[in-house]
Coordinates of C-alpha atoms and ligand atoms in Angstrom, one line a residue:
M1 CA 137.0 111.3 29.0
K2 CA 135.8 110.1 32.4
Y3 CA 134.6 112.2 35.3
D4 CA 132.9 111.6 38.6
I5 CA 130.4 114.3 38.0
I6 CA 129.3 116.0 34.8
I7 CA 127.1 119.1 35.0
I8 CA 125.3 120.1 31.8
G9 CA 124.7 123.8 31.8
G10 CA 127.1 126.6 32.9
G11 CA 124.4 128.8 34.4
A12 CA 123.5 129.7 38.0
A13 CA 122.4 126.2 39.1
G14 CA 125.3 124.4 37.3
F15 CA 128.0 126.6 38.8
F16 CA 126.6 126.6 42.3
A17 CA 126.3 122.8 42.2
A18 CA 129.8 122.3 40.8
I19 CA 131.5 124.6 43.5
N20 CA 129.6 122.9 46.4
A21 CA 130.3 119.4 45.1
A22 CA 134.0 120.2 44.8
E23 CA 134.1 121.6 48.3
L24 CA 132.3 118.6 49.7
D25 CA 134.5 116.1 47.9
P26 CA 137.8 117.7 46.9
N27 CA 138.8 114.5 45.1
A28 CA 135.9 114.5 42.7
K29 CA 136.7 115.1 39.1
I30 CA 134.0 117.6 38.0
L31 CA 133.2 118.9 34.5
I32 CA 130.8 121.6 33.4
L33 CA 129.6 121.4 29.8
E34 CA 128.3 124.7 28.4
R35 CA 126.9 125.0 24.9
G36 CA 127.5 128.8 24.6
K37 CA 130.7 130.6 24.1
E38 CA 130.2 132.2 27.5
V39 CA 129.0 130.9 30.9
L40 CA 126.7 132.6 33.3
T41 CA 125.1 134.8 30.7
K42 CA 121.8 135.1 32.5
V43 CA 123.6 136.0 35.7
R44 CA 125.3 138.8 33.9
I45 CA 122.1 140.4 32.6
S46 CA 120.1 139.6 35.7
G47 CA 118.4 142.2 37.8
G48 CA 119.2 144.9 35.2
G49 CA 123.0 144.0 35.5
R50 CA 122.9 144.1 39.3
C51 CA 121.9 140.5 39.9
N52 CA 119.1 140.1 42.4
V53 CA 120.8 137.2 44.2
T54 CA 118.0 136.4 46.7
H55 CA 115.3 137.9 48.9
A56 CA 115.2 138.9 52.5
E57 CA 112.5 136.3 53.4
F58 CA 113.8 134.0 56.1
T59 CA 110.7 131.8 56.9
P60 CA 110.4 128.7 54.7
S61 CA 106.6 128.7 54.9
E62 CA 106.5 132.3 53.6
L63 CA 109.3 131.8 51.0
I64 CA 107.5 129.0 49.3
K65 CA 104.5 131.2 48.7
K66 CA 106.5 133.1 46.1
Y67 CA 106.6 130.0 43.8
P68 CA 103.5 129.5 41.6
R69 CA 105.1 126.2 40.5
G70 CA 107.2 124.4 43.2
E71 CA 105.5 125.7 46.3
K72 CA 104.9 122.3 47.8
E73 CA 108.1 120.7 46.7
L74 CA 110.5 123.4 47.9
R75 CA 109.3 123.4 51.5
G76 CA 111.6 120.6 52.5
P77 CA 114.7 121.8 50.5
F78 CA 114.3 125.3 52.0
H79 CA 114.6 123.8 55.5
S80 CA 118.1 122.6 54.4
F81 CA 119.3 125.5 52.3
M82 CA 117.6 128.8 51.8
T83 CA 118.0 132.6 51.8
G84 CA 120.1 132.9 55.0
D85 CA 122.4 130.2 53.7
T86 CA 122.8 132.0 50.4
I87 CA 123.8 135.2 52.2
A88 CA 126.3 133.3 54.4
W89 CA 127.7 131.4 51.3
F90 CA 128.5 134.6 49.5
E91 CA 129.7 136.3 52.7
E92 CA 132.2 133.5 53.3
R93 CA 133.6 134.3 49.8
G94 CA 133.9 138.0 50.6
I95 CA 130.7 139.1 48.9
E96 CA 128.4 141.2 51.0
L97 CA 124.7 141.4 50.0
K98 CA 122.5 144.4 50.8
I99 CA 118.8 144.5 51.3
E100 CA 116.6 147.0 49.3
E101 CA 113.4 148.4 50.7
D102 CA 111.3 145.8 48.9
G103 CA 113.4 142.9 50.3
R104 CA 115.4 142.2 47.1
M105 CA 119.0 141.5 47.8
F106 CA 121.9 142.6 45.6
P107 CA 125.7 142.5 46.0
V108 CA 126.8 145.8 47.5
S109 CA 128.8 146.4 44.3
D110 CA 125.5 146.6 42.5
S111 CA 127.1 144.6 39.8
S112 CA 126.5 141.0 38.6
E113 CA 130.2 140.8 37.7
T114 CA 130.9 140.4 41.4
I115 CA 128.9 137.1 41.4
I116 CA 130.4 135.9 38.1
D117 CA 134.0 136.7 39.4
C118 CA 133.3 134.8 42.5
F119 CA 132.0 131.7 40.6
L120 CA 134.9 131.8 38.1
S121 CA 137.6 132.1 40.8
E122 CA 136.0 129.4 42.9
T123 CA 135.8 126.9 40.0
Q124 CA 139.5 127.7 39.2
R125 CA 140.6 127.3 42.8
L126 CA 138.8 124.0 43.1
G127 CA 140.0 122.6 39.8
I128 CA 136.6 122.3 38.2
E129 CA 136.9 121.9 34.4
I130 CA 134.7 124.1 32.2
L131 CA 134.2 123.4 28.5
K132 CA 132.4 126.1 26.6
N133 CA 131.1 125.6 23.0
H134 CA 130.1 122.1 24.0
S135 CA 126.4 121.5 23.2
V136 CA 125.1 118.3 24.6
Q137 CA 123.4 116.3 21.8
N138 CA 122.7 112.9 23.4
I139 CA 122.6 111.3 26.8
T140 CA 122.6 107.5 27.3
S141 CA 123.7 105.2 30.1
E142 CA 125.8 102.0 30.1
N143 CA 127.3 100.0 32.9
E144 CA 126.2 102.6 35.5
Q145 CA 128.0 105.4 33.6
W146 CA 126.4 108.3 31.9
L147 CA 127.6 108.8 28.3
I148 CA 127.3 112.4 27.1
N149 CA 127.8 113.2 23.4
T150 CA 128.4 116.8 22.5
N151 CA 129.2 118.6 19.2
N152 CA 132.8 118.6 20.4
G153 CA 133.5 115.2 21.8
D154 CA 132.1 112.5 24.1
F155 CA 132.4 112.3 27.9
S156 CA 131.3 109.9 30.7
A157 CA 130.5 110.2 34.4
E158 CA 129.0 108.3 37.2
K159 CA 126.7 111.2 38.2
L160 CA 125.0 113.6 35.9
L161 CA 123.4 116.9 36.8
V162 CA 121.2 118.5 34.2
A163 CA 121.0 122.3 34.8
T164 CA 120.2 123.5 31.4
G165 CA 117.3 125.9 32.2
S166 CA 114.5 126.0 29.8
N167 CA 116.2 124.6 26.8
P168 CA 113.7 122.5 24.8
K169 CA 116.4 120.4 23.0
I170 CA 117.5 118.9 26.3
W171 CA 113.9 118.4 27.3
K172 CA 113.6 116.1 24.3
L173 CA 116.6 114.1 25.6
L174 CA 115.1 113.9 29.0
E175 CA 111.8 112.6 27.6
G176 CA 113.9 109.9 25.9
L177 CA 115.1 108.9 29.4
G178 CA 111.4 108.5 30.5
H179 CA 110.7 111.9 32.0
Q180 CA 107.6 113.9 31.3
M181 CA 107.8 117.6 30.7
E182 CA 105.3 120.3 31.4
T183 CA 105.2 122.5 28.3
A184 CA 107.0 125.8 28.4
V185 CA 105.1 129.0 28.7
P186 CA 106.4 132.5 29.6
S187 CA 106.1 133.9 33.1
L188 CA 106.8 137.4 34.5
F189 CA 105.5 139.6 31.7
T190 CA 103.7 142.9 31.5
F191 CA 100.2 143.5 30.0
N192 CA 99.8 145.3 26.7
I193 CA 96.8 147.8 26.9
K194 CA 95.8 150.5 24.6
D195 CA 93.4 152.8 26.4
E196 CA 92.8 156.6 26.5
R197 CA 92.8 156.6 30.3
I198 CA 96.4 155.6 30.6
K199 CA 97.8 156.7 27.2
E200 CA 99.3 160.0 28.5
L201 CA 100.4 158.6 31.9
P202 CA 103.6 156.5 31.4
G203 CA 105.7 156.5 34.5
V204 CA 102.8 157.0 36.9
A205 CA 102.8 154.5 39.7
T206 CA 100.4 153.7 42.6
F207 CA 99.5 150.9 44.9
A208 CA 96.5 149.0 43.4
S209 CA 94.8 145.7 43.2
V210 CA 94.1 143.9 39.9
K211 CA 91.6 141.2 39.1
I212 CA 91.3 138.9 36.1
P213 CA 87.7 137.7 36.4
E214 CA 88.0 135.1 33.6
I215 CA 90.5 133.1 35.5
N216 CA 89.4 134.2 39.0
M217 CA 92.7 135.6 40.0
E218 CA 93.5 138.8 41.9
D219 CA 96.7 140.4 43.3
E220 CA 97.8 143.7 44.7
G221 CA 101.0 145.7 44.8
P222 CA 102.7 148.6 43.2
L223 CA 101.2 149.2 39.7
L224 CA 103.2 151.0 37.0
I225 CA 101.7 152.6 33.8
T226 CA 104.1 152.2 30.9
H227 CA 104.1 153.2 27.2
W228 CA 102.7 149.7 26.4
G229 CA 100.2 149.2 29.2
L230 CA 100.5 148.1 32.8
S231 CA 103.5 146.7 34.7
G232 CA 104.9 146.6 38.2
P233 CA 104.7 143.9 40.9
A234 CA 100.9 143.7 40.9
I235 CA 100.9 142.7 37.2
L236 CA 104.1 140.5 37.3
K237 CA 102.6 138.5 40.2
L238 CA 99.4 137.9 38.1
S239 CA 101.5 136.9 35.1
A240 CA 103.4 134.3 37.1
W241 CA 100.4 132.8 38.9
G242 CA 98.3 132.9 35.8
A243 CA 101.1 131.9 33.3
R244 CA 99.4 128.8 32.0
E245 CA 95.8 130.1 31.9
L246 CA 96.8 133.4 30.3
N247 CA 98.7 131.5 27.6
E248 CA 95.5 129.5 26.9
L249 CA 93.7 132.8 26.5
S250 CA 96.4 133.9 24.0
Y251 CA 97.0 136.9 26.2
K252 CA 93.6 138.5 25.4
F253 CA 91.5 139.1 28.5
E254 CA 89.8 141.7 30.6
I255 CA 91.2 143.1 33.8
Q256 CA 89.6 145.2 36.6
V257 CA 91.9 147.7 38.4
N258 CA 91.1 149.0 41.8
W259 CA 93.3 152.1 42.0
L260 CA 92.4 152.3 45.7
A261 CA 93.3 148.7 46.5
N262 CA 91.4 147.9 49.6
Q263 CA 88.3 150.1 49.2
N264 CA 85.1 149.3 47.4
S265 CA 82.9 151.5 45.2
E266 CA 80.2 152.0 47.9
E267 CA 82.7 153.3 50.4
I268 CA 84.3 155.5 47.8
L269 CA 80.9 156.9 46.7
E270 CA 80.2 157.9 50.3
Q271 CA 83.5 159.7 50.5
L272 CA 82.9 161.4 47.1
L273 CA 79.5 162.7 48.4
E274 CA 81.3 164.2 51.5
L275 CA 84.0 165.7 49.2
K276 CA 81.2 167.3 47.1
L277 CA 79.8 169.0 50.2
K278 CA 83.2 170.0 51.5
H279 CA 84.7 171.4 48.3
A280 CA 81.6 172.5 46.6
K281 CA 83.2 175.5 44.8
Q282 CA 86.5 173.7 43.9
Q283 CA 87.3 172.2 40.5
L284 CA 87.4 168.4 40.7
T285 CA 90.6 168.1 38.6
K286 CA 92.5 170.7 40.7
Y287 CA 93.5 168.5 43.6
A288 CA 93.9 164.8 43.5
Q289 CA 92.0 162.8 46.1
F290 CA 92.6 159.5 47.9
D291 CA 96.4 160.1 47.6
L292 CA 96.3 159.2 43.9
P293 CA 98.9 160.7 41.6
K294 CA 97.3 163.9 40.2
R295 CA 97.5 162.9 36.5
L296 CA 95.8 159.6 37.2
W297 CA 93.1 161.2 39.3
K298 CA 92.4 163.7 36.5
S299 CA 92.3 161.0 33.9
L300 CA 89.8 159.0 35.9
V301 CA 87.7 162.1 36.5
L302 CA 87.6 162.9 32.8
A303 CA 86.7 159.2 32.0
S304 CA 83.7 159.6 34.3
G305 CA 82.1 162.2 32.0
I306 CA 83.2 165.1 34.1
S307 CA 84.9 168.0 32.4
E308 CA 88.2 169.6 33.5
T309 CA 86.5 172.8 34.7
D310 CA 83.5 171.2 36.5
I311 CA 83.3 172.1 40.2
W312 CA 82.2 169.6 42.8
A313 CA 78.8 171.3 43.2
D314 CA 78.0 170.7 39.5
I315 CA 78.4 166.9 39.7
N316 CA 75.3 164.8 40.0
K317 CA 75.1 161.5 41.8
K318 CA 75.2 159.4 38.6
Q319 CA 78.6 161.0 37.7
L320 CA 79.9 160.3 41.2
V321 CA 78.8 156.7 40.9
T322 CA 80.7 156.4 37.6
L323 CA 83.7 158.0 39.2
S324 CA 83.6 155.6 42.2
E325 CA 83.5 152.8 39.7
Q326 CA 86.4 154.2 37.7
L327 CA 88.4 154.4 40.9
T328 CA 87.7 150.9 42.2
K329 CA 86.9 148.8 39.1
S330 CA 88.3 150.3 36.0
E331 CA 88.0 147.8 33.2
F332 CA 90.8 147.4 30.7
S333 CA 91.3 145.0 27.7
V334 CA 94.6 143.3 27.6
D335 CA 95.8 142.4 24.1
G336 CA 99.2 140.8 24.3
K337 CA 102.2 140.9 26.6
S338 CA 105.7 142.4 26.7
T339 CA 108.9 141.1 28.3
F340 CA 109.8 142.5 31.7
K341 CA 113.5 143.2 31.1
E342 CA 114.7 143.0 34.7
E343 CA 113.8 139.3 35.1
F344 CA 111.8 136.8 33.2
V345 CA 111.4 133.1 33.4
T346 CA 109.8 130.1 31.7
A347 CA 107.2 128.0 33.5
G348 CA 107.4 124.4 32.5
G349 CA 110.0 121.6 32.7
I350 CA 110.4 118.3 34.4
K351 CA 107.3 117.2 36.2
L352 CA 107.9 117.5 39.9
N353 CA 106.4 114.2 40.9
E354 CA 109.3 112.5 39.1
V355 CA 112.0 114.1 41.3
N356 CA 113.1 113.3 44.9
F357 CA 113.3 116.7 46.5
K358 CA 115.6 115.5 49.3
T359 CA 118.4 115.0 46.8
F360 CA 117.1 116.5 43.5
E361 CA 117.7 113.1 42.0
S362 CA 115.4 111.6 39.3
K363 CA 113.0 109.0 40.6
L364 CA 113.2 107.3 37.3
Q365 CA 117.0 107.2 36.7
K366 CA 119.6 106.6 39.3
N367 CA 122.5 109.1 39.5
L368 CA 120.6 111.6 37.3
Y369 CA 120.0 115.0 39.1
F370 CA 118.3 118.2 38.2
A371 CA 118.5 121.8 39.5
G372 CA 117.3 125.2 38.5
E373 CA 114.8 126.2 35.8
V374 CA 114.9 122.8 34.0
L375 CA 112.5 121.7 36.7
N376 CA 108.9 122.8 36.5
I377 CA 109.6 125.5 39.2
D378 CA 109.5 129.2 38.8
A379 CA 108.8 132.2 41.1
I380 CA 107.6 135.7 41.1
T381 CA 110.1 138.4 40.6
G382 CA 112.4 139.4 43.5
G383 CA 115.4 137.0 43.6
F384 CA 113.4 133.9 44.2
N385 CA 114.3 132.3 40.9
F386 CA 118.0 132.4 41.7
Q387 CA 117.2 131.1 45.2
N388 CA 115.6 128.0 43.5
A389 CA 118.9 127.5 41.5
W390 CA 121.1 127.9 44.6
T391 CA 118.9 125.5 46.7
G392 CA 118.7 122.8 44.1
G393 CA 122.3 123.2 43.1
Y394 CA 123.4 122.9 46.7
L395 CA 121.3 119.8 47.6
A396 CA 122.1 118.0 44.3
A397 CA 125.9 118.7 45.1
K398 CA 125.4 117.3 48.6
A399 CA 123.6 114.2 47.3
M400 CA 126.1 113.6 44.4
T401 CA 129.1 113.7 46.8
S402 CA 127.6 111.6 49.6
L403 CA 129.1 108.2 50.1
D404 CA 126.0 106.0 50.1
Ligands
LIG501 C1 116.9 139.1 31.8 C2 116.7 138.2 33.0 C3 117.0 138.7 34.2 C4 116.9 137.9 35.4 N1 117.1 138.4 36.6 C5 117.0 137.7 37.7 C6 117.2 138.2 39.0 O1 117.7 139.3 39.1 N2 117.0 137.4 40.1 C7 116.5 136.1 39.9 O2 116.3 135.4 40.9 N3 116.3 135.6 38.7 C8 116.5 136.3 37.6 N4 116.2 135.8 36.4 C9 115.9 134.4 36.3 C10 117.2 133.6 36.4 O3 118.1 134.1 35.6 C11 116.9 132.1 36.1 O4 115.9 131.6 36.9 C12 118.2 131.3 36.4 O5 119.3 131.8 35.6 C13 118.0 129.8 36.1 O6 119.3 129.2 36.3 P1 119.6 127.8 35.6 O7 121.0 127.5 36.0 O8 118.6 126.9 35.9 O9 119.5 128.1 34.0 P2 120.4 129.1 33.1 O10 120.9 130.3 33.9 O11 119.5 129.4 32.0 O12 121.6 128.3 32.7 C14 121.4 127.1 31.8 C15 122.7 127.0 31.0 O13 122.6 125.7 30.3 C16 123.2 125.9 29.0 N5 122.7 124.9 28.1 C17 121.4 124.7 27.7 N6 121.3 123.7 26.8 C18 122.6 123.1 26.8 C19 123.1 122.0 26.1 N7 122.4 121.3 25.3 N8 124.4 121.7 26.3 C20 125.2 122.5 27.1 N9 124.7 123.5 27.8 C21 123.4 123.9 27.6 C22 122.7 127.3 28.6 O14 123.5 127.8 27.6 C23 122.9 128.1 30.0 O15 124.2 128.6 30.1 C24 116.4 136.6 35.2 C25 116.2 136.1 33.9 C26 116.4 136.9 32.8 C27 116.1 136.3 31.5

């Protein structure tokens, strides 16, 4: 069975590419091959079932900073298709996106089904064929045609887009075509920590900065204490930027938390000495200081060797020094990681120097294109991973349907 374009993978990048290719060239015969019994499964569960479609960041030079892998390569593509284009694309199809306080964008329906319904009705309207339960087993080329063997039959096409995400089986086939792959490691995970100071505090959140001295990385943002350890944007960003290094450390390392983000221990000590004078007769644990959540403040006070009933006047300088250090450089031992259920990705995939980012075509094989997570591109949480899928899908579609 012969097609103009075959897309392997019925996920975000595959559908976006298929729909755009069909619109750009209505005569093109297009097929999506999907190994699962359903398409768009990740879109369905994305963003906790709400699908964080993109992010309200409209400057390419700022947007690329969200990609630990792909920062340099996505600069050009984002000048051609980025967040604003995504919003317009869905709007043209009757889907309005809303912006949340932190910049994440969701369909106003708050349901990923809205996105799936749109993709399915568009593929139907445009006559794109979708074959589920078709797992690609082999890819070869002959007489400028790609031959695709699946567990359910063979197909051929002049142009091939691989949009299979982080599926290692396909990676092997791509290696067979001469591509080199960066090995897969998880990104966007939370840190497992067992520690008395946070044991009783699940649900407590504050703005903090977190440092991993061993790999010389630091980030800041909202930090959330969970039953398993620490989570929230500050941790997720570190897990993405340090994905490879933390994997090499087998997820065992020390972190330093500054619960007061931008202030250092010397500044805090001075303020503690002032508080001692001001509130001499007051119990330390009675009122939280520095806008910290009360339960967290109390826990850090107790961890500094101060008892629950101690009043400020009773506290000596050494105890205040310890408290200033607990507040600004609390050390925790991380032992393992947990999955962040809202969004997680895999770092790794096709080496980026083997891809032409004007067209998303392979530099090694003519008429072979890639989009989405199959490339060694991934982002921090917030809708940026889908934006990579939309941008790559769109530019590959444009290239596959251009005449030259
Ligand atoms: C729980 C969760 C929530 C997420 N939430 C968000 C979010 O809200 N916002 C965001 O930006 N990102 C989110 N992400 C990340 C985002 O889902 C991915 O970055 C994105 O789906 C990548 O798209 P893709 O098309 O490259 O790959 P995928 O969506 O993984 O699609 C690849 C498709 O290829 C198929 N396939 C694989 N191998 C074969 C084969 N051999 N033959 C045929 N078909 C094959 C797979 O079955 C799959 O359907 C989330 C991820 C997870 C896991």
